[in-house]
Amino acid sequence: MSAYSSRYYPPAPPATTTEFAMSFTSTPRGARLARLFVSHCLDSWGHPYHGDVNERLTLVTAELCANAVRHGRVPGRDFQVRLTSEASGELRLEVSDTRGERRPTVVPPADPVAESGRGLLLVTALADDWGVTDRRGGPGKTVWATLGTCLLPAE
């Protein structure tokens, strides 16, 4: 009898990724539309509107898109949103704008009653991880955030 086994082991199925990507005008209306589209995508991917995953990632989307409009806007240029769902259960959100020189940093507002300045503190609290990279294929930056869905309680 040979040490070689003739058992057949089928190859592992390929990892699948679901993706949503769209450009939006660099306006408050564009930021609102991006938030609504991401929330709708998440719902269609099995993360209901009032579930933890949808609510958390929709809020992260709102903050990153508001920052793209406020701090990353170049007149006549849109910002892009890309949302992917990996086979591992991780969701990745990317918001790209054309202002590469203005990199976001987490800094508590100097004035405790200020009406702005807390967006990235929320992103830090809600996302599993986030960061900034150079924008692929063009000028600017991409701010990304990830959220693992397999570690969250059932919705």
JSON list of C-alpha atoms in Angstrom, two decimals:
[
{"chain": "A", "resi": 1, "resn": "MET", "atom": "CA", "xyz": [0.00, 0.00, 0.00]},
{"chain": "A", "resi": 2, "resn": "SER", "atom": "CA", "xyz": [1.32, 3.38, -0.98]},
{"chain": "A", "resi": 3, "resn": "ALA", "atom": "CA", "xyz": [1.79, 6.31, 1.38]},
{"chain": "A", "resi": 4, "resn": "TYR", "atom": "CA", "xyz": [0.02, 8.42, -1.23]},
{"chain": "A", "resi": 5, "resn": "SER", "atom": "CA", "xyz": [-3.68, 8.95, -0.60]},
{"chain": "A", "resi": 6, "resn": "SER", "atom": "CA", "xyz": [-6.05, 9.01, -3.54]},
{"chain": "A", "resi": 7, "resn": "ARG", "atom": "CA", "xyz": [-8.70, 11.04, -1.72]},
{"chain": "A", "resi": 8, "resn": "TYR", "atom": "CA", "xyz": [-10.01, 14.03, -3.57]},
{"chain": "A", "resi": 9, "resn": "TYR", "atom": "CA", "xyz": [-10.07, 17.34, -1.72]},
{"chain": "A", "resi": 10, "resn": "PRO", "atom": "CA", "xyz": [-12.02, 19.96, -3.67]},
{"chain": "A", "resi": 11, "resn": "PRO", "atom": "CA", "xyz": [-10.52, 23.43, -3.80]},
{"chain": "A", "resi": 12, "resn": "ALA", "atom": "CA", "xyz": [-11.81, 25.98, -1.33]},
{"chain": "A", "resi": 13, "resn": "PRO", "atom": "CA", "xyz": [-14.54, 28.21, -2.76]},
{"chain": "A", "resi": 14, "resn": "PRO", "atom": "CA", "xyz": [-13.27, 31.62, -3.82]},
{"chain": "A", "resi": 15, "resn": "ALA", "atom": "CA", "xyz": [-13.76, 34.48, -1.40]},
{"chain": "A", "resi": 16, "resn": "THR", "atom": "CA", "xyz": [-16.49, 36.78, -2.61]},
{"chain": "A", "resi": 17, "resn": "THR", "atom": "CA", "xyz": [-16.71, 40.50, -2.16]},
{"chain": "A", "resi": 18, "resn": "THR", "atom": "CA", "xyz": [-19.82, 42.60, -2.58]},
{"chain": "A", "resi": 19, "resn": "GLU", "atom": "CA", "xyz": [-19.23, 46.22, -3.52]},
{"chain": "A", "resi": 20, "resn": "PHE", "atom": "CA", "xyz": [-21.05, 49.53, -3.83]},
{"chain": "A", "resi": 21, "resn": "ALA", "atom": "CA", "xyz": [-19.23, 52.53, -5.29]},
{"chain": "A", "resi": 22, "resn": "MET", "atom": "CA", "xyz": [-20.54, 55.92, -6.40]},
{"chain": "A", "resi": 23, "resn": "SER", "atom": "CA", "xyz": [-19.53, 59.55, -6.80]},
{"chain": "A", "resi": 24, "resn": "PHE", "atom": "CA", "xyz": [-21.43, 62.34, -5.06]},
{"chain": "A", "resi": 25, "resn": "THR", "atom": "CA", "xyz": [-21.35, 66.11, -5.38]},
{"chain": "A", "resi": 26, "resn": "SER", "atom": "CA", "xyz": [-19.22, 67.83, -2.74]},
{"chain": "A", "resi": 27, "resn": "THR", "atom": "CA", "xyz": [-22.24, 69.44, -1.10]},
{"chain": "A", "resi": 28, "resn": "PRO", "atom": "CA", "xyz": [-24.23, 68.76, 2.08]},
{"chain": "A", "resi": 29, "resn": "ARG", "atom": "CA", "xyz": [-26.90, 67.19, -0.14]},
{"chain": "A", "resi": 30, "resn": "GLY", "atom": "CA", "xyz": [-24.31, 64.86, -1.66]},
{"chain": "A", "resi": 31, "resn": "ALA", "atom": "CA", "xyz": [-23.19, 63.81, 1.83]},
{"chain": "A", "resi": 32, "resn": "ARG", "atom": "CA", "xyz": [-26.81, 63.06, 2.83]},
{"chain": "A", "resi": 33, "resn": "LEU", "atom": "CA", "xyz": [-27.37, 61.01, -0.33]},
{"chain": "A", "resi": 34, "resn": "ALA", "atom": "CA", "xyz": [-24.18, 59.02, 0.29]},
{"chain": "A", "resi": 35, "resn": "ARG", "atom": "CA", "xyz": [-25.34, 58.22, 3.83]},
{"chain": "A", "resi": 36, "resn": "LEU", "atom": "CA", "xyz": [-28.75, 57.09, 2.54]},
{"chain": "A", "resi": 37, "resn": "PHE", "atom": "CA", "xyz": [-27.25, 54.93, -0.21]},
{"chain": "A", "resi": 38, "resn": "VAL", "atom": "CA", "xyz": [-24.85, 53.22, 2.21]},
{"chain": "A", "resi": 39, "resn": "SER", "atom": "CA", "xyz": [-27.68, 52.53, 4.66]},
{"chain": "A", "resi": 40, "resn": "HIS", "atom": "CA", "xyz": [-29.80, 51.10, 1.84]},
{"chain": "A", "resi": 41, "resn": "CYS", "atom": "CA", "xyz": [-26.91, 48.91, 0.63]},
{"chain": "A", "resi": 42, "resn": "LEU", "atom": "CA", "xyz": [-26.33, 47.57, 4.11]},
{"chain": "A", "resi": 43, "resn": "ASP", "atom": "CA", "xyz": [-30.03, 46.74, 4.45]},
{"chain": "A", "resi": 44, "resn": "SER", "atom": "CA", "xyz": [-30.02, 44.91, 1.10]},
{"chain": "A", "resi": 45, "resn": "TRP", "atom": "CA", "xyz": [-26.92, 42.97, 2.23]},
{"chain": "A", "resi": 46, "resn": "GLY", "atom": "CA", "xyz": [-28.75, 41.69, 5.32]},
{"chain": "A", "resi": 47, "resn": "HIS", "atom": "CA", "xyz": [-27.93, 44.41, 7.88]},
{"chain": "A", "resi": 48, "resn": "PRO", "atom": "CA", "xyz": [-31.36, 45.93, 8.68]},
{"chain": "A", "resi": 49, "resn": "TYR", "atom": "CA", "xyz": [-31.84, 49.69, 8.95]},
{"chain": "A", "resi": 50, "resn": "HIS", "atom": "CA", "xyz": [-32.34, 49.62, 12.73]},
{"chain": "A", "resi": 51, "resn": "GLY", "atom": "CA", "xyz": [-29.65, 47.02, 13.39]},
{"chain": "A", "resi": 52, "resn": "ASP", "atom": "CA", "xyz": [-26.36, 47.78, 15.12]},
{"chain": "A", "resi": 53, "resn": "VAL", "atom": "CA", "xyz": [-24.19, 47.30, 12.01]},
{"chain": "A", "resi": 54, "resn": "ASN", "atom": "CA", "xyz": [-26.30, 49.57, 9.81]},
{"chain": "A", "resi": 55, "resn": "GLU", "atom": "CA", "xyz": [-26.64, 52.30, 12.41]},
{"chain": "A", "resi": 56, "resn": "ARG", "atom": "CA", "xyz": [-22.92, 52.32, 13.26]},
{"chain": "A", "resi": 57, "resn": "LEU", "atom": "CA", "xyz": [-21.64, 52.30, 9.68]},
{"chain": "A", "resi": 58, "resn": "THR", "atom": "CA", "xyz": [-24.24, 54.82, 8.53]},
{"chain": "A", "resi": 59, "resn": "LEU", "atom": "CA", "xyz": [-23.08, 57.23, 11.25]},
{"chain": "A", "resi": 60, "resn": "VAL", "atom": "CA", "xyz": [-19.44, 56.67, 10.25]},
{"chain": "A", "resi": 61, "resn": "THR", "atom": "CA", "xyz": [-20.44, 57.37, 6.64]},
{"chain": "A", "resi": 62, "resn": "ALA", "atom": "CA", "xyz": [-22.18, 60.59, 7.64]},
{"chain": "A", "resi": 63, "resn": "GLU", "atom": "CA", "xyz": [-19.08, 61.83, 9.48]},
{"chain": "A", "resi": 64, "resn": "LEU", "atom": "CA", "xyz": [-16.57, 60.91, 6.77]},
{"chain": "A", "resi": 65, "resn": "CYS", "atom": "CA", "xyz": [-18.73, 62.37, 3.99]},
{"chain": "A", "resi": 66, "resn": "ALA", "atom": "CA", "xyz": [-19.32, 65.58, 5.95]},
{"chain": "A", "resi": 67, "resn": "ASN", "atom": "CA", "xyz": [-15.54, 65.88, 6.36]},
{"chain": "A", "resi": 68, "resn": "ALA", "atom": "CA", "xyz": [-15.01, 65.28, 2.63]},
{"chain": "A", "resi": 69, "resn": "VAL", "atom": "CA", "xyz": [-17.47, 68.09, 1.85]},
{"chain": "A", "resi": 70, "resn": "ARG", "atom": "CA", "xyz": [-16.18, 70.49, 4.48]},
{"chain": "A", "resi": 71, "resn": "HIS", "atom": "CA", "xyz": [-12.43, 69.88, 4.42]},
{"chain": "A", "resi": 72, "resn": "GLY", "atom": "CA", "xyz": [-11.74, 67.98, 1.19]},
{"chain": "A", "resi": 73, "resn": "ARG", "atom": "CA", "xyz": [-13.82, 69.93, -1.29]},
{"chain": "A", "resi": 74, "resn": "VAL", "atom": "CA", "xyz": [-12.29, 71.21, -4.48]},
{"chain": "A", "resi": 75, "resn": "PRO", "atom": "CA", "xyz": [-14.78, 73.22, -6.59]},
{"chain": "A", "resi": 76, "resn": "GLY", "atom": "CA", "xyz": [-16.09, 71.16, -9.49]},
{"chain": "A", "resi": 77, "resn": "ARG", "atom": "CA", "xyz": [-14.84, 67.84, -8.04]},
{"chain": "A", "resi": 78, "resn": "ASP", "atom": "CA", "xyz": [-16.98, 65.10, -6.52]},
{"chain": "A", "resi": 79, "resn": "PHE", "atom": "CA", "xyz": [-16.13, 62.80, -3.65]},
{"chain": "A", "resi": 80, "resn": "GLN", "atom": "CA", "xyz": [-16.38, 59.02, -3.95]},
{"chain": "A", "resi": 81, "resn": "VAL", "atom": "CA", "xyz": [-17.79, 56.43, -1.60]},
{"chain": "A", "resi": 82, "resn": "ARG", "atom": "CA", "xyz": [-16.90, 52.75, -1.78]},
{"chain": "A", "resi": 83, "resn": "LEU", "atom": "CA", "xyz": [-18.41, 50.12, 0.49]},
{"chain": "A", "resi": 84, "resn": "THR", "atom": "CA", "xyz": [-17.31, 46.49, 0.40]},
{"chain": "A", "resi": 85, "resn": "SER", "atom": "CA", "xyz": [-18.50, 43.43, 2.26]},
{"chain": "A", "resi": 86, "resn": "GLU", "atom": "CA", "xyz": [-15.85, 40.73, 2.48]},
{"chain": "A", "resi": 87, "resn": "ALA", "atom": "CA", "xyz": [-16.56, 37.00, 2.80]},
{"chain": "A", "resi": 88, "resn": "SER", "atom": "CA", "xyz": [-14.90, 37.22, 6.24]},
{"chain": "A", "resi": 89, "resn": "GLY", "atom": "CA", "xyz": [-17.74, 39.44, 7.44]},
{"chain": "A", "resi": 90, "resn": "GLU", "atom": "CA", "xyz": [-15.73, 42.66, 7.47]},
{"chain": "A", "resi": 91, "resn": "LEU", "atom": "CA", "xyz": [-17.26, 45.80, 6.01]},
{"chain": "A", "resi": 92, "resn": "ARG", "atom": "CA", "xyz": [-14.94, 48.46, 4.63]},
{"chain": "A", "resi": 93, "resn": "LEU", "atom": "CA", "xyz": [-16.02, 52.01, 3.88]},
{"chain": "A", "resi": 94, "resn": "GLU", "atom": "CA", "xyz": [-13.82, 54.36, 1.85]},
{"chain": "A", "resi": 95, "resn": "VAL", "atom": "CA", "xyz": [-14.50, 58.05, 1.25]},
{"chain": "A", "resi": 96, "resn": "SER", "atom": "CA", "xyz": [-12.15, 59.71, -1.24]},
{"chain": "A", "resi": 97, "resn": "ASP", "atom": "CA", "xyz": [-11.74, 63.40, -2.01]},
{"chain": "A", "resi": 98, "resn": "THR", "atom": "CA", "xyz": [-9.25, 65.42, -4.06]},
{"chain": "A", "resi": 99, "resn": "ARG", "atom": "CA", "xyz": [-7.53, 67.35, -1.22]},
{"chain": "A", "resi": 100, "resn": "GLY", "atom": "CA", "xyz": [-4.50, 65.26, -0.34]},
{"chain": "A", "resi": 101, "resn": "GLU", "atom": "CA", "xyz": [-2.83, 67.95, 1.77]},
{"chain": "A", "resi": 102, "resn": "ARG", "atom": "CA", "xyz": [-5.61, 68.07, 4.38]},
{"chain": "A", "resi": 103, "resn": "ARG", "atom": "CA", "xyz": [-5.23, 64.85, 6.39]},
{"chain": "A", "resi": 104, "resn": "PRO", "atom": "CA", "xyz": [-7.68, 64.24, 9.23]},
{"chain": "A", "resi": 105, "resn": "THR", "atom": "CA", "xyz": [-6.46, 63.88, 12.79]},
{"chain": "A", "resi": 106, "resn": "VAL", "atom": "CA", "xyz": [-8.32, 63.16, 15.99]},
{"chain": "A", "resi": 107, "resn": "VAL", "atom": "CA", "xyz": [-8.17, 66.19, 18.24]},
{"chain": "A", "resi": 108, "resn": "PRO", "atom": "CA", "xyz": [-10.75, 67.00, 20.92]},
{"chain": "A", "resi": 109, "resn": "PRO", "atom": "CA", "xyz": [-12.36, 70.39, 20.30]},
{"chain": "A", "resi": 110, "resn": "ALA", "atom": "CA", "xyz": [-10.75, 73.24, 22.22]},
{"chain": "A", "resi": 111, "resn": "ASP", "atom": "CA", "xyz": [-14.18, 74.57, 23.17]},
{"chain": "A", "resi": 112, "resn": "PRO", "atom": "CA", "xyz": [-16.24, 71.90, 25.00]},
{"chain": "A", "resi": 113, "resn": "VAL", "atom": "CA", "xyz": [-19.51, 73.44, 23.76]},
{"chain": "A", "resi": 114, "resn": "ALA", "atom": "CA", "xyz": [-18.37, 73.82, 20.13]},
{"chain": "A", "resi": 115, "resn": "GLU", "atom": "CA", "xyz": [-20.87, 72.62, 17.54]},
{"chain": "A", "resi": 116, "resn": "SER", "atom": "CA", "xyz": [-18.26, 70.76, 15.48]},
{"chain": "A", "resi": 117, "resn": "GLY", "atom": "CA", "xyz": [-14.97, 68.95, 15.86]},
{"chain": "A", "resi": 118, "resn": "ARG", "atom": "CA", "xyz": [-16.11, 65.61, 17.24]},
{"chain": "A", "resi": 119, "resn": "GLY", "atom": "CA", "xyz": [-16.66, 63.63, 14.04]},
{"chain": "A", "resi": 120, "resn": "LEU", "atom": "CA", "xyz": [-13.45, 61.62, 14.09]},
{"chain": "A", "resi": 121, "resn": "LEU", "atom": "CA", "xyz": [-13.92, 60.92, 17.80]},
{"chain": "A", "resi": 122, "resn": "LEU", "atom": "CA", "xyz": [-17.21, 59.25, 16.82]},
{"chain": "A", "resi": 123, "resn": "VAL", "atom": "CA", "xyz": [-15.54, 57.35, 13.97]},
{"chain": "A", "resi": 124, "resn": "THR", "atom": "CA", "xyz": [-12.87, 56.12, 16.40]},
{"chain": "A", "resi": 125, "resn": "ALA", "atom": "CA", "xyz": [-15.54, 54.96, 18.85]},
{"chain": "A", "resi": 126, "resn": "LEU", "atom": "CA", "xyz": [-17.80, 53.27, 16.27]},
{"chain": "A", "resi": 127, "resn": "ALA", "atom": "CA", "xyz": [-15.38, 51.64, 13.79]},
{"chain": "A", "resi": 128, "resn": "ASP", "atom": "CA", "xyz": [-13.03, 48.77, 14.53]},
{"chain": "A", "resi": 129, "resn": "ASP", "atom": "CA", "xyz": [-10.26, 50.61, 12.69]},
{"chain": "A", "resi": 130, "resn": "TRP", "atom": "CA", "xyz": [-9.82, 53.64, 10.45]},
{"chain": "A", "resi": 131, "resn": "GLY", "atom": "CA", "xyz": [-7.06, 55.50, 8.67]},
{"chain": "A", "resi": 132, "resn": "VAL", "atom": "CA", "xyz": [-6.00, 57.63, 5.73]},
{"chain": "A", "resi": 133, "resn": "THR", "atom": "CA", "xyz": [-4.19, 56.61, 2.54]},
{"chain": "A", "resi": 134, "resn": "ASP", "atom": "CA", "xyz": [-3.31, 58.28, -0.72]},
{"chain": "A", "resi": 135, "resn": "ARG", "atom": "CA", "xyz": [-6.15, 58.10, -3.19]},
{"chain": "A", "resi": 136, "resn": "ARG", "atom": "CA", "xyz": [-5.78, 55.37, -5.83]},
{"chain": "A", "resi": 137, "resn": "GLY", "atom": "CA", "xyz": [-5.63, 56.65, -9.38]},
{"chain": "A", "resi": 138, "resn": "GLY", "atom": "CA", "xyz": [-5.67, 60.34, -8.71]},
{"chain": "A", "resi": 139, "resn": "PRO", "atom": "CA", "xyz": [-4.90, 63.27, -6.49]},
{"chain": "A", "resi": 140, "resn": "GLY", "atom": "CA", "xyz": [-6.25, 63.36, -2.98]},
{"chain": "A", "resi": 141, "resn": "LYS", "atom": "CA", "xyz": [-6.79, 61.02, -0.07]},
{"chain": "A", "resi": 142, "resn": "THR", "atom": "CA", "xyz": [-9.02, 58.16, 0.99]},
{"chain": "A", "resi": 143, "resn": "VAL", "atom": "CA", "xyz": [-10.30, 57.96, 4.55]},
{"chain": "A", "resi": 144, "resn": "TRP", "atom": "CA", "xyz": [-11.35, 54.40, 5.33]},
{"chain": "A", "resi": 145, "resn": "ALA", "atom": "CA", "xyz": [-13.04, 52.63, 8.21]},
{"chain": "A", "resi": 146, "resn": "THR", "atom": "CA", "xyz": [-13.70, 48.96, 8.89]},
{"chain": "A", "resi": 147, "resn": "LEU", "atom": "CA", "xyz": [-16.32, 47.17, 10.91]},
{"chain": "A", "resi": 148, "resn": "GLY", "atom": "CA", "xyz": [-16.33, 43.43, 11.55]},
{"chain": "A", "resi": 149, "resn": "THR", "atom": "CA", "xyz": [-19.83, 42.02, 11.51]},
{"chain": "A", "resi": 150, "resn": "CYS", "atom": "CA", "xyz": [-19.03, 38.47, 12.64]},
{"chain": "A", "resi": 151, "resn": "LEU", "atom": "CA", "xyz": [-18.04, 39.70, 16.12]},
{"chain": "A", "resi": 152, "resn": "LEU", "atom": "CA", "xyz": [-21.25, 41.63, 16.72]},
{"chain": "A", "resi": 153, "resn": "PRO", "atom": "CA", "xyz": [-24.26, 40.14, 18.52]},
{"chain": "A", "resi": 154, "resn": "ALA", "atom": "CA", "xyz": [-27.08, 38.87, 16.34]},
{"chain": "A", "resi": 155, "resn": "GLU", "atom": "CA", "xyz": [-29.45, 41.58, 15.18]}
]
